[in-house]
mmCIF file of C-alpha atoms in Angstrom:
data_model
loop_
_atom_site.group_PDB
_atom_site.id
_atom_site.type_symbol
_atom_site.label_atom_id
_atom_site.label_comp_id
_atom_site.label_asym_id
_atom_site.label_seq_id
_atom_site.Cartn_x
_atom_site.Cartn_y
_atom_site.Cartn_z
ATOM 1 C CA MET C 135 -16.359 2.901 14.371
ATOM 2 C CA ALA C 136 -16.291 2.558 10.934
ATOM 3 C CA LEU C 137 -13.691 5.440 9.618
ATOM 4 C CA ALA C 138 -15.139 6.617 5.747
ATOM 5 C CA LEU C 139 -12.764 5.724 2.803
ATOM 6 C CA ALA C 140 -11.028 8.698 1.158
ATOM 7 C CA ASP C 141 -12.742 11.681 -0.049
ATOM 8 C CA ARG C 142 -13.937 11.795 -3.366
ATOM 9 C CA ALA C 143 -13.654 15.828 -3.383
ATOM 10 C CA GLY C 144 -11.250 17.954 -1.654
ATOM 11 C CA SER C 145 -7.599 17.987 -0.455
ATOM 12 C CA ASP C 146 -6.247 14.526 1.935
ATOM 13 C CA PRO C 147 -5.672 15.668 5.228
ATOM 14 C CA ALA C 148 -3.121 13.376 5.140
ATOM 15 C CA GLU C 149 -1.564 14.321 1.856
ATOM 16 C CA ALA C 150 -1.488 18.028 3.613
ATOM 17 C CA ALA C 151 0.130 17.002 6.622
ATOM 18 C CA VAL C 152 2.890 15.358 4.303
ATOM 19 C CA ARG C 153 3.135 18.983 2.128
ATOM 20 C CA GLN C 154 3.849 20.993 5.591
ATOM 21 C CA GLN C 155 6.770 18.337 5.876
ATOM 22 C CA PRO C 156 10.621 19.719 4.993
ATOM 23 C CA ALA C 157 10.974 18.283 1.670
ATOM 24 C CA GLY C 158 13.664 15.602 2.461
ATOM 25 C CA ASP C 159 11.750 13.719 4.679
ATOM 26 C CA ARG C 160 8.336 13.868 2.777
ATOM 27 C CA GLN C 161 6.904 10.144 1.719
ATOM 28 C CA ARG C 162 5.703 9.192 -1.600
ATOM 29 C CA PHE C 163 2.341 9.549 -1.320
ATOM 30 C CA GLU C 164 0.444 7.676 -3.877
ATOM 31 C CA PRO C 165 -3.569 7.427 -4.440
ATOM 32 C CA PHE C 166 -5.447 5.266 -1.950
ATOM 33 C CA PRO C 167 -8.322 3.625 -4.086
ATOM 34 C CA PRO C 168 -10.826 1.712 -2.826
ATOM 35 C CA CYS C 169 -10.930 -2.005 -3.792
ATOM 36 C CA PRO C 170 -12.744 -2.649 -7.144
ATOM 37 C CA LEU C 171 -16.301 -3.325 -7.265
ATOM 38 C CA ASP C 172 -17.120 -7.293 -8.360
ATOM 39 C CA ALA C 173 -20.157 -7.492 -9.446
ATOM 40 C CA GLY C 174 -20.562 -11.642 -8.080
ATOM 41 C CA CYS C 175 -18.913 -10.514 -4.631
ATOM 42 C CA PRO C 176 -22.605 -10.854 -2.030
ATOM 43 C CA HIS C 177 -20.246 -8.065 0.181
ATOM 44 C CA CYS C 178 -19.974 -5.582 -2.539
ATOM 45 C CA ALA C 179 -23.940 -5.736 -2.572
ATOM 46 C CA ASP C 180 -24.604 -6.154 0.780
ATOM 47 C CA ARG C 181 -25.908 -2.642 2.301
ATOM 48 C CA GLY C 182 -25.202 -3.134 6.272
ATOM 49 C CA GLU C 183 -27.963 -6.014 7.049
ATOM 50 C CA GLY C 184 -25.284 -9.087 6.317
ATOM 51 C CA GLY C 185 -22.504 -9.986 5.567
ATOM 52 C CA ASP C 186 -19.098 -10.912 8.128
ATOM 53 C CA ASP C 187 -18.396 -7.836 10.495
ATOM 54 C CA TRP C 188 -15.287 -6.212 10.834
ATOM 55 C CA SER C 189 -16.415 -3.763 12.796
ATOM 56 C CA PHE C 190 -13.477 -3.957 15.585
ATOM 57 C CA VAL C 191 -11.068 -2.301 13.402
ATOM 58 C CA ASP C 192 -11.858 1.334 11.933
ATOM 59 C CA ALA C 193 -9.707 1.170 9.276
ATOM 60 C CA VAL C 194 -7.994 -0.851 6.644
ATOM 61 C CA TYR C 195 -4.921 -0.857 4.508
ATOM 62 C CA CYS C 196 -3.784 -3.121 1.605
ATOM 63 C CA ILE C 197 -0.091 -2.208 0.247
ATOM 64 C CA SER C 198 0.646 -3.487 -2.998
ATOM 65 C CA LEU C 199 3.157 -2.210 -5.854
ATOM 66 C CA ALA C 200 2.559 0.464 -7.800
ATOM 67 C CA ASP C 201 3.773 -2.359 -10.901
ATOM 68 C CA ARG C 202 2.295 -5.378 -9.835
ATOM 69 C CA GLY C 203 -1.388 -4.858 -10.961
ATOM 70 C CA ASP C 204 -0.949 -8.598 -10.754
ATOM 71 C CA ARG C 205 -0.306 -8.955 -7.206
ATOM 72 C CA MET C 206 -3.492 -6.203 -6.110
ATOM 73 C CA ALA C 207 -5.863 -8.282 -8.084
ATOM 74 C CA LYS C 208 -4.847 -11.515 -5.972
ATOM 75 C CA ALA C 209 -5.168 -9.470 -3.319
ATOM 76 C CA ALA C 210 -8.910 -7.489 -4.276
ATOM 77 C CA ALA C 211 -10.247 -11.339 -5.107
ATOM 78 C CA GLU C 212 -9.076 -12.507 -1.197
ATOM 79 C CA LEU C 213 -10.714 -9.306 0.498
ATOM 80 C CA HIS C 214 -13.672 -9.539 -1.518
ATOM 81 C CA ARG C 215 -14.365 -13.338 -0.610
ATOM 82 C CA VAL C 216 -13.465 -12.870 3.099
ATOM 83 C CA GLY C 217 -15.649 -9.013 3.338
ATOM 84 C CA LEU C 218 -13.426 -6.449 3.146
ATOM 85 C CA CYS C 219 -13.555 -5.270 -0.068
ATOM 86 C CA ARG C 220 -15.544 -2.396 0.307
ATOM 87 C CA ARG C 221 -14.153 -1.439 3.604
ATOM 88 C CA VAL C 222 -10.138 -1.399 2.127
ATOM 89 C CA LEU C 223 -8.069 1.202 1.168
ATOM 90 C CA PHE C 224 -5.015 -0.007 -1.326
ATOM 91 C CA TYR C 225 -1.512 1.658 -1.200
ATOM 92 C CA ARG C 226 0.413 2.121 -4.231
ATOM 93 C CA PRO C 227 3.551 3.088 -4.040
ATOM 94 C CA GLN C 228 6.477 3.155 -6.881
ATOM 95 C CA ARG C 229 9.206 0.557 -6.245
ATOM 96 C CA HIS C 230 12.174 1.953 -3.924
ATOM 97 C CA PRO C 231 14.860 2.465 -7.058
ATOM 98 C CA THR C 232 17.931 1.534 -4.546
ATOM 99 C CA ARG C 233 16.489 -0.650 -0.961
ATOM 100 C CA VAL C 234 13.672 -2.681 -1.606
ATOM 101 C CA ILE C 235 13.800 -3.674 2.894
ATOM 102 C CA GLU C 236 13.733 1.179 2.324
ATOM 103 C CA GLY C 237 10.643 0.689 1.028
ATOM 104 C CA ILE C 238 8.683 -1.774 2.559
ATOM 105 C CA TRP C 239 9.577 0.454 5.558
ATOM 106 C CA GLU C 240 8.324 3.482 3.639
ATOM 107 C CA SER C 241 5.012 2.034 2.404
ATOM 108 C CA HIS C 242 3.508 1.154 6.205
ATOM 109 C CA ARG C 243 5.003 3.639 7.122
ATOM 110 C CA ALA C 244 2.985 6.081 4.987
ATOM 111 C CA VAL C 245 0.079 3.486 5.669
ATOM 112 C CA ALA C 246 0.502 4.886 9.675
ATOM 113 C CA ARG C 247 0.666 8.344 9.161
ATOM 114 C CA HIS C 248 -2.631 8.434 6.945
ATOM 115 C CA ALA C 249 -3.926 6.374 9.113
ATOM 116 C CA LEU C 250 -2.937 8.572 12.031
ATOM 117 C CA ALA C 251 -4.063 12.337 10.430
ATOM 118 C CA ARG C 252 -7.319 10.903 9.634
ATOM 119 C CA GLY C 253 -7.732 9.863 13.064
ATOM 120 C CA ALA C 254 -7.768 6.125 13.047
ATOM 121 C CA SER C 255 -7.714 4.126 16.273
ATOM 122 C CA ALA C 256 -7.692 0.480 15.179
ATOM 123 C CA VAL C 257 -6.138 0.234 11.742
ATOM 124 C CA LEU C 258 -5.506 -3.240 10.074
ATOM 125 C CA ILE C 259 -2.424 -3.063 7.692
ATOM 126 C CA LEU C 260 -2.634 -6.001 4.943
ATOM 127 C CA GLU C 261 0.457 -6.754 2.859
ATOM 128 C CA ASP C 262 -1.029 -7.728 -1.130
ATOM 129 C CA ASP C 263 0.348 -11.539 0.215
ATOM 130 C CA ALA C 264 -2.163 -11.779 3.027
ATOM 131 C CA VAL C 265 -4.028 -14.935 2.694
ATOM 132 C CA PHE C 266 -6.831 -15.677 5.210
ATOM 133 C CA GLY C 267 -7.910 -18.710 6.301
ATOM 134 C CA ASN C 268 -11.291 -20.409 5.465
ATOM 135 C CA ARG C 269 -13.202 -20.292 8.424
ATOM 136 C CA VAL C 270 -12.608 -16.355 8.961
ATOM 137 C CA LYS C 271 -16.465 -15.990 9.276
ATOM 138 C CA ARG C 272 -18.510 -13.878 11.878
ATOM 139 C CA GLY C 273 -18.451 -16.205 15.066
ATOM 140 C CA ARG C 274 -14.503 -16.180 14.810
ATOM 141 C CA LEU C 275 -14.174 -11.889 13.844
ATOM 142 C CA ALA C 276 -16.420 -12.353 17.112
ATOM 143 C CA ARG C 277 -14.123 -14.142 19.059
ATOM 144 C CA VAL C 278 -11.012 -11.613 17.565
ATOM 145 C CA ALA C 279 -12.754 -8.335 18.630
ATOM 146 C CA ALA C 280 -13.705 -10.041 21.691
ATOM 147 C CA THR C 281 -9.949 -10.799 22.152
ATOM 148 C CA MET C 282 -8.420 -7.171 21.065
ATOM 149 C CA ARG C 283 -11.033 -6.016 23.798
ATOM 150 C CA ARG C 284 -9.263 -7.713 26.811
ATOM 151 C CA LEU C 285 -5.668 -6.119 25.308
ATOM 152 C CA PRO C 286 -3.991 -3.602 27.883
ATOM 153 C CA PRO C 287 -3.921 0.185 27.506
ATOM 154 C CA ASP C 288 -0.572 0.427 25.756
ATOM 155 C CA TRP C 289 -0.888 -2.527 22.972
ATOM 156 C CA ARG C 290 0.895 -1.677 20.062
ATOM 157 C CA LEU C 291 0.810 -4.648 17.554
ATOM 158 C CA PHE C 292 -2.060 -7.340 17.523
ATOM 159 C CA PHE C 293 -1.101 -9.313 14.736
ATOM 160 C CA LEU C 294 -3.995 -11.232 12.993
ATOM 161 C CA GLY C 295 -0.785 -13.373 11.009
ATOM 162 C CA HIS C 296 3.015 -13.449 11.871
ATOM 163 C CA TRP C 297 5.601 -15.515 12.538
ATOM 164 C CA PRO C 298 6.654 -15.788 16.340
ATOM 165 C CA LEU C 299 10.057 -16.259 17.361
ATOM 166 C CA ARG C 300 8.733 -15.870 20.919
ATOM 167 C CA ALA C 301 5.014 -16.147 22.799
ATOM 168 C CA ARG C 302 3.139 -17.279 25.760
ATOM 169 C CA PHE C 303 -0.259 -17.138 26.089
ATOM 170 C CA LEU C 304 -2.265 -14.711 28.185
ATOM 171 C CA ALA C 305 -5.757 -16.422 27.524
ATOM 172 C CA PRO C 306 -7.525 -18.898 24.961
ATOM 173 C CA HIS C 307 -7.161 -16.696 22.290
ATOM 174 C CA LEU C 308 -4.429 -14.168 23.300
ATOM 175 C CA LEU C 309 -0.626 -14.610 23.258
ATOM 176 C CA ALA C 310 1.677 -11.914 23.965
ATOM 177 C CA THR C 311 4.808 -12.242 21.305
ATOM 178 C CA ALA C 312 7.245 -11.226 19.624
ATOM 179 C CA SER C 313 6.712 -11.787 15.810
ATOM 180 C CA ALA C 314 8.609 -11.185 12.730
ATOM 181 C CA CYS C 315 6.257 -11.088 9.356
ATOM 182 C CA ALA C 316 4.142 -7.976 8.892
ATOM 183 C CA HIS C 317 1.346 -8.766 6.105
ATOM 184 C CA ALA C 318 -1.739 -8.745 8.188
ATOM 185 C CA TYR C 319 -1.311 -6.868 11.722
ATOM 186 C CA ILE C 320 -4.010 -4.303 13.674
ATOM 187 C CA ILE C 321 -1.585 -1.098 14.546
ATOM 188 C CA SER C 322 -2.621 1.231 17.816
ATOM 189 C CA PRO C 323 -2.628 5.069 17.693
ATOM 190 C CA ARG C 324 0.720 5.116 19.745
ATOM 191 C CA LEU C 325 2.039 2.554 17.158
ATOM 192 C CA MET C 326 1.135 4.451 14.184
ATOM 193 C CA ALA C 327 2.366 7.731 16.289
ATOM 194 C CA TRP C 328 6.009 5.617 16.777
ATOM 195 C CA LEU C 329 6.269 4.731 13.092
ATOM 196 C CA ALA C 330 5.270 7.928 11.397
ATOM 197 C CA GLY C 331 8.121 9.704 13.258
ATOM 198 C CA LEU C 332 10.754 6.939 12.229
ATOM 199 C CA PRO C 333 11.581 7.763 8.699
ATOM 200 C CA SER C 334 14.443 5.572 7.871
ATOM 201 C CA SER C 335 14.442 1.321 8.882
ATOM 202 C CA ARG C 336 17.807 1.867 10.010
ATOM 203 C CA TRP C 337 16.613 3.092 13.615
ATOM 204 C CA THR C 338 17.215 -0.819 15.180
ATOM 205 C CA GLU C 339 19.517 -1.527 17.604
ATOM 206 C CA PRO C 340 22.165 -4.063 16.308
ATOM 207 C CA GLU C 341 21.923 -5.975 19.724
ATOM 208 C CA ARG C 342 17.442 -5.850 19.912
ATOM 209 C CA ARG C 343 17.054 -7.291 15.974
ATOM 210 C CA ARG C 344 15.730 -10.920 15.981
ATOM 211 C CA ALA C 345 14.481 -11.042 12.374
ATOM 212 C CA GLY C 346 16.997 -9.459 10.149
ATOM 213 C CA GLY C 347 16.521 -5.654 9.328
ATOM 214 C CA GLY C 348 13.559 -3.366 8.668
ATOM 215 C CA ILE C 349 9.772 -3.442 9.794
ATOM 216 C CA ASP C 350 10.361 -7.364 10.892
ATOM 217 C CA ALA C 351 12.997 -6.387 12.654
ATOM 218 C CA ALA C 352 11.608 -3.508 13.998
ATOM 219 C CA TYR C 353 8.501 -5.193 15.185
ATOM 220 C CA ALA C 354 9.750 -8.019 16.633
ATOM 221 C CA ALA C 355 12.166 -5.813 18.908
ATOM 222 C CA LEU C 356 8.524 -4.156 19.950
ATOM 223 C CA ASP C 357 7.133 -4.576 23.414
ATOM 224 C CA GLY C 358 3.493 -4.394 23.803
ATOM 225 C CA SER C 359 3.242 -6.859 20.777
ATOM 226 C CA TYR C 360 0.051 -9.427 20.885
ATOM 227 C CA ALA C 361 -1.409 -11.831 18.497
ATOM 228 C CA TYR C 362 -4.656 -13.917 17.772
ATOM 229 C CA PHE C 363 -4.340 -17.372 18.188
ATOM 230 C CA PRO C 364 -4.850 -19.607 16.172
ATOM 231 C CA MET C 365 -3.664 -17.372 13.480
ATOM 232 C CA LEU C 366 -5.996 -15.957 10.827
ATOM 233 C CA ALA C 367 -3.601 -15.359 7.848
ATOM 234 C CA VAL C 368 -0.579 -16.235 6.024
ATOM 235 C CA GLN C 369 1.405 -15.422 4.056
ATOM 236 C CA ALA C 370 0.818 -16.507 -0.032
ATOM 237 C CA VAL C 371 3.244 -19.178 -1.300
ATOM 238 C CA ARG C 372 4.347 -17.211 -4.136
ATOM 239 C CA GLY C 373 7.797 -15.614 -4.918
ATOM 240 C CA SER C 374 8.034 -12.274 -2.846
ATOM 241 C CA ASP C 375 9.635 -9.111 -4.572
ATOM 242 C CA HIS C 376 11.441 -8.921 -1.679
ATOM 243 C CA MET C 377 13.333 -12.410 -2.117
ATOM 244 C CA ALA C 378 13.318 -11.842 -5.446
ATOM 245 C CA TYR C 379 15.869 -9.152 -5.000
ATOM 246 C CA LYS C 380 18.088 -10.530 -2.018
ATOM 247 C CA LYS C 381 18.192 -13.414 -4.416
ATOM 248 C CA ALA C 382 19.687 -11.618 -7.527
ATOM 249 C CA THR C 383 22.200 -9.728 -5.604
ATOM 250 C CA ARG C 384 23.468 -12.344 -2.492
ATOM 251 C CA PRO C 385 26.020 -14.495 -4.013
ATOM 252 C CA ILE C 386 25.594 -18.519 -2.539
ATOM 253 C CA LYS C 387 27.998 -19.217 -0.212
ATOM 254 C CA LYS C 388 26.810 -21.929 2.017
ATOM 255 C CA LEU C 389 24.559 -25.293 1.332
ATOM 256 C CA ARG C 390 21.602 -23.172 2.719
ATOM 257 C CA HIS C 391 21.989 -20.748 0.826
ATOM 258 C CA LEU C 392 20.441 -22.627 -2.065
ATOM 259 C CA VAL C 393 17.270 -22.582 -0.183
ATOM 260 C CA THR C 394 17.593 -18.978 1.303
ATOM 261 C CA ARG C 395 19.091 -17.105 -1.904
ATOM 262 C CA THR C 396 17.189 -18.974 -5.194
ATOM 263 C CA ALA C 397 13.759 -20.316 -6.478
ATOM 264 C CA LEU C 398 14.475 -23.464 -3.954
ATOM 265 C CA GLY C 399 12.756 -21.263 -1.321
ATOM 266 C CA GLU C 400 9.605 -21.227 -2.981
#
């Protein structure tokens, strides 16, 4: 199932597709660099006879802002640790000039469009603050693969890390869920096409919002969402660029805002 990494020569099909779009609808497609090699990483040295088995996904992306090399470096170290380093492409967008939520939406949409243009069928999308558990080894990954095979044909999302707002068990490791947090999830072609067709995060119907706005609200409102139990990834306990923006621009009006809109929340 492995999908080839970005071509080293010639034009990229996703970028060619973007150039054909009307100027007002073009996304900022930045280079999709691979994970930097690490001479001490056993996965970088592996030639296919060992290592952890992520073959249940055929493409992997990690979103990290172009001006946050520090976060990309931490994400790369995490990807080396869990054996995704040889499979991942980073997406390095510029920071949105005015709306952080819109920038997050555009980044996930750009990755979905890139993967869709390359014919991917199950794509792992990570944000650069995703942290995997210590037991992400071949046995657990085999259980994840087996759980994915139990998904219905019309599945859209399969979370490996999430914030469940509502969930119920369908099988020992499988949840049907309405979840927020988009730091570690597998996306289907059905959802790739849906996301590719929505250039703005403002689609969300107010009556269906369960998790604020943007990509979290959209995913929490979608049918066809599932999750692996127990989750494989959480978000790192460090400051979020998104939260930093909110804390800097939103006034403190209630006692709880000391947590949600200041550094106390971190």
